[in-house]
Tab-separated table of C-alpha atoms in Angstrom:
chain	number	residue	atom	x	y	z
A	1	PHE	CA	98.251	102.859	108.134
A	2	GLY	CA	98.996	103.851	111.689
A	3	MET	CA	101.564	106.377	112.831
A	4	ARG	CA	105.113	105.380	112.056
A	5	SER	CA	108.291	106.399	113.734
A	6	PRO	CA	111.150	108.181	111.964
A	7	SER	CA	113.194	105.002	112.237
A	8	ASP	CA	110.466	103.136	110.281
A	9	PHE	CA	110.830	105.636	107.456
A	10	VAL	CA	114.618	105.348	107.474
A	11	ARG	CA	114.360	101.550	107.333
A	12	GLY	CA	111.910	101.848	104.447
A	13	GLU	CA	114.135	104.279	102.566
A	14	ASN	CA	117.137	101.999	103.085
A	15	GLU	CA	115.188	98.985	101.837
A	16	ILE	CA	114.044	100.858	98.721
A	17	GLU	CA	117.616	101.969	98.057
A	18	ASP	CA	118.988	98.435	98.533
A	19	GLN	CA	116.360	96.840	96.268
A	20	LEU	CA	116.844	99.478	93.614
A	21	LEU	CA	120.612	99.070	93.553
A	22	LYS	CA	120.211	95.274	93.247
A	23	ALA	CA	117.741	95.674	90.386
A	24	ILE	CA	119.914	98.017	88.312
A	25	GLU	CA	122.152	95.237	87.049
A	26	HIS	CA	119.090	93.370	85.745
A	27	ILE	CA	117.547	96.259	83.815
A	28	ASP	CA	120.529	97.068	81.625
A	29	GLY	CA	119.317	97.296	78.055
A	30	ASN	CA	115.729	98.202	78.950
A	31	ASP	CA	115.508	101.929	78.377
A	32	ILE	CA	112.134	102.450	80.026
A	33	LEU	CA	113.145	100.606	83.202
A	34	SER	CA	116.501	102.385	83.262
A	35	LEU	CA	114.785	105.785	83.079
A	36	ALA	CA	112.336	104.789	85.816
A	37	ALA	CA	115.223	103.583	87.988
A	38	ALA	CA	117.059	106.863	87.399
A	39	LYS	CA	114.085	108.822	88.703
A	40	LEU	CA	113.844	106.579	91.765
A	41	LEU	CA	117.573	106.845	92.421
A	42	TRP	CA	117.342	110.628	92.327
A	43	PHE	CA	115.035	110.583	95.322
A	44	ALA	CA	116.375	107.488	97.102
A	45	ASN	CA	119.459	109.234	98.396
A	46	PRO	CA	121.290	112.410	97.328
A	47	LYS	CA	124.507	110.414	96.997
A	48	TRP	CA	122.965	108.577	94.000
A	49	ARG	CA	121.945	111.678	92.055
A	50	GLN	CA	124.980	111.647	89.782
A	51	LEU	CA	124.403	107.957	89.002
A	52	ALA	CA	120.747	108.754	88.277
A	53	MET	CA	121.731	111.561	85.924
A	54	ASP	CA	124.371	109.379	84.235
A	55	MET	CA	121.873	106.544	83.693
A	56	ALA	CA	119.263	108.873	82.229
A	57	GLU	CA	121.794	110.676	80.042
A	58	ASP	CA	123.102	107.317	78.762
A	59	VAL	CA	119.615	106.229	77.702
A	60	PHE	CA	118.983	109.696	76.321
A	61	SER	CA	122.065	109.457	74.094
A	62	ARG	CA	121.058	106.189	72.433
A	63	THR	CA	117.320	105.591	72.660
A	64	THR	CA	114.632	105.955	70.039
A	65	ASN	CA	111.967	106.372	72.724
A	66	PHE	CA	112.285	110.134	72.478
A	67	ILE	CA	109.245	111.215	74.459
A	68	THR	CA	110.203	109.209	77.535
A	69	ALA	CA	113.887	110.077	77.306
A	70	PHE	CA	113.337	113.806	76.784
A	71	SER	CA	110.758	114.048	79.559
A	72	THR	CA	112.751	112.008	82.098
A	73	VAL	CA	116.049	113.782	81.481
A	74	GLY	CA	114.108	117.056	81.501
A	75	GLN	CA	112.727	116.265	84.943
A	76	LEU	CA	116.144	115.360	86.305
A	77	ARG	CA	117.648	118.554	84.920
A	78	MET	CA	114.789	120.600	86.358
A	79	TRP	CA	115.308	119.011	89.775
A	80	ASP	CA	119.015	119.776	89.378
A	81	GLY	CA	118.225	123.478	88.927
A	82	ARG	CA	118.674	123.517	85.159
A	83	GLY	CA	115.210	124.783	84.262
A	84	GLU	CA	116.047	126.225	80.827
A	85	GLU	CA	117.517	122.913	79.685
A	86	ALA	CA	114.510	121.060	81.093
A	87	LEU	CA	112.086	123.340	79.312
A	88	ALA	CA	113.856	122.776	75.989
A	89	LEU	CA	113.672	118.999	76.475
A	90	PHE	CA	109.952	119.079	77.320
A	91	GLU	CA	109.328	121.127	74.184
A	92	ARG	CA	111.340	118.645	72.090
A	93	ALA	CA	109.367	115.760	73.589
A	94	GLN	CA	106.111	117.431	72.576
A	95	GLU	CA	107.305	117.495	68.972
A	96	PHE	CA	107.095	113.686	68.961
A	97	VAL	CA	103.594	113.407	70.439
A	98	PRO	CA	101.376	112.030	67.660
A	99	VAL	CA	98.055	113.043	69.237
A	100	LYS	CA	98.116	116.566	70.633
A	101	ALA	CA	95.186	115.953	73.001
A	102	SER	CA	96.607	112.819	74.599
A	103	GLN	CA	97.555	112.027	78.170
A	104	ILE	CA	101.253	112.376	77.305
A	105	SER	CA	100.609	115.796	75.788
A	106	LEU	CA	98.917	116.889	79.007
A	107	TYR	CA	101.763	115.410	81.064
A	108	LEU	CA	104.389	117.292	79.063
A	109	THR	CA	102.412	120.523	79.251
A	110	VAL	CA	102.335	120.193	83.043
A	111	GLN	CA	106.075	119.473	83.102
A	112	LYS	CA	106.679	122.615	81.051
A	113	ALA	CA	104.579	124.617	83.514
A	114	MET	CA	106.644	123.251	86.387
A	115	ALA	CA	109.855	124.209	84.567
A	116	HIS	CA	108.478	127.727	84.091
A	117	MET	CA	107.660	127.821	87.813
A	118	SER	CA	111.206	126.750	88.648
A	119	LEU	CA	112.448	129.675	86.552
A	120	GLY	CA	110.059	132.113	88.239
A	121	ASP	CA	108.278	132.914	84.971
A	122	GLN	CA	104.755	133.634	86.195
A	123	ALA	CA	103.428	134.716	82.790
A	124	ALA	CA	104.600	131.455	81.219
A	125	VAL	CA	102.981	129.445	84.019
A	126	ILE	CA	99.671	131.187	83.358
A	127	SER	CA	100.124	130.517	79.646
A	128	SER	CA	100.811	126.861	80.478
A	129	ILE	CA	97.556	126.658	82.420
A	130	ASP	CA	95.803	127.959	79.305
A	131	ALA	CA	97.662	125.347	77.230
A	132	VAL	CA	96.449	122.617	79.591
A	133	ARG	CA	92.894	123.877	79.084
A	134	ALA	CA	93.406	123.751	75.311
A	135	VAL	CA	94.639	120.150	75.504
A	136	ILE	CA	91.554	119.230	77.529
A	137	ARG	CA	89.184	120.997	75.121
A	138	LEU	CA	90.814	119.372	72.103
A	139	GLY	CA	90.700	115.987	73.813
A	140	ASN	CA	87.010	116.396	74.568
A	141	HIS	CA	86.306	117.018	70.881
A	142	ARG	CA	88.363	114.031	69.761
A	143	GLY	CA	86.780	111.666	72.250
A	144	LYS	CA	88.645	108.513	73.193
A	145	GLY	CA	92.299	108.900	74.126
A	146	GLY	CA	92.014	112.559	75.048
A	147	ALA	CA	92.763	114.092	78.398
A	148	ARG	CA	89.956	114.148	80.963
A	149	LYS	CA	88.083	117.366	81.701
A	150	GLY	CA	88.542	117.098	85.480
A	151	GLN	CA	92.298	117.084	84.997
A	152	VAL	CA	92.366	120.695	83.845
A	153	HIS	CA	90.905	121.871	87.137
A	154	LEU	CA	93.295	119.716	89.142
A	155	VAL	CA	96.294	120.878	87.120
A	156	ALA	CA	95.254	124.523	87.295
A	157	ASP	CA	94.765	124.236	91.057
A	158	LEU	CA	98.189	122.626	91.481
A	159	LEU	CA	99.983	125.167	89.329
A	160	GLN	CA	98.113	128.223	90.499
A	161	PRO	CA	98.710	128.708	94.241
A	162	GLY	CA	100.066	132.159	94.784
A	163	LEU	CA	99.800	133.190	91.163
A	164	ASN	CA	98.035	136.385	90.344
A	165	ASP	CA	97.494	138.428	87.244
A	166	GLY	CA	99.970	141.122	88.250
A	167	GLN	CA	97.126	143.276	89.560
A	168	GLY	CA	96.813	141.362	92.810
A	169	ASP	CA	93.859	139.300	91.572
A	170	ARG	CA	94.005	135.533	91.528
A	171	VAL	CA	93.958	134.000	88.108
A	172	LYS	CA	90.595	132.438	87.374
A	173	HIS	CA	90.048	129.120	85.735
A	174	GLY	CA	86.762	127.680	84.627
């Protein structure tokens, strides 16, 4: 993993884009792969963002895999500056989570916190950190299949930079 030149990165990006565009024709009908490809397209090149959104929205309109569809389209909308819509989709996805202390529940809670951050809602971000803690605590009581305790600290650290309690004090997590 030595130093690479900017031209190496451009070649790599171009190769990823080329491979992804070739693969799209082969994943038609597989909702999970189509949603994954949409997320990759979003970042591969800005010129493919509309195609990425169209692919995700198409799956979203017809799939029964609600959690994946809601969370993926929610991410794309959040990245597109549509935080309120994203937040609503993350909340809808959580309605379908069968085990409230699962990895997917934690994932969606983090996505909601990121949507709140994109909207500049500091109080909701702090509340989301508390919700992440609750998911971890519940998961620890349920045992297998729950979220891991170390994740709460990582998530809180990722979400918390620059947040304070409105009094100039950093929010504490334990």
